[in-house]
Amino acid sequence: MQLPQRVFVGALVVPMLLASVGTAFRPSGEIEPGHLVFAVRSSEIVLAGTAGSAHERQEVVDAVRVVTAAHRITDMITPYAGERMPVTAADAASLLGVVLDHGVTDFTGVVHKGRLTASARVADPERAGVLSDALRAAVPDLRVDEDFTSD
């Protein structure tokens, strides 16, 4: 599967499937962590996923804005009372900060059920290893699975 197809599947299709499956099997009244997708595309950052409230959604967007003023932020996070963010706003900003600090301009990350699934295009395998280590250090509680492609 080519990187653009993996990005599409990882950023849009998988979270929608996870959300639909999760709502079918969740006991009523229980608030579970949802999912968060963030994608860096050159000068744009796309945020998607589910938040427990509009306030929680805004906290994530504001935290990301603090990390970068140079990127346009597209917010597609949906407030949904049955789910909450899988990471704090500070953790989301920390993960994004690592990506931007390493100069990655083509990145997709999905945080769900204690796992960050990341794909990126990086300059070389050495930088891929450094990025992988930095993502793991940014939020140590997350398991990181990556699929990095080098030019």
Steps between C-alpha positions, in 0.01 A plus 500: 500500500642839401557770763208725385263201522632410847456861608140502378422168669684599820359851526140455393380145448651330806374758754149487353500121524637510853237752604217298352620171650568663836151642531339166417670311783538760776279473807275801534619773733868402478731766355787345309805658342428566135756568233707792380643535152751766415653544159773739395494589132758762416352818650174348629414298808177302492345391829221242505346264753258512787491712812270478800393863463553813297721626784727194481520541120594867538772416755670276244471757222636776726791281614591427138482872415754568774741253337487665158386829360647421158249225412135526404294284737198314367285381789277202426472374860142406583364552850334174602374451856572125494877538449785713626837583350744208524779737611508835673526821300857539629591150379348567157700823475813321616467233229438761235791708627734203459388455140547868417831528690639220283400680180249236389251645252313179409373324814185324615444383856201317647471472878256230613488255791840592640677478165640753255507369145723732300596525136739754359732580217846580637832586339691186598487194730710672766250784530219245510663340806544836671135591431384163632697543823375857544134397456543226761661746742234767446220287646657194668161342579420452130615200303640629171467305176656676203526460127757754387605531138830663413571685178 
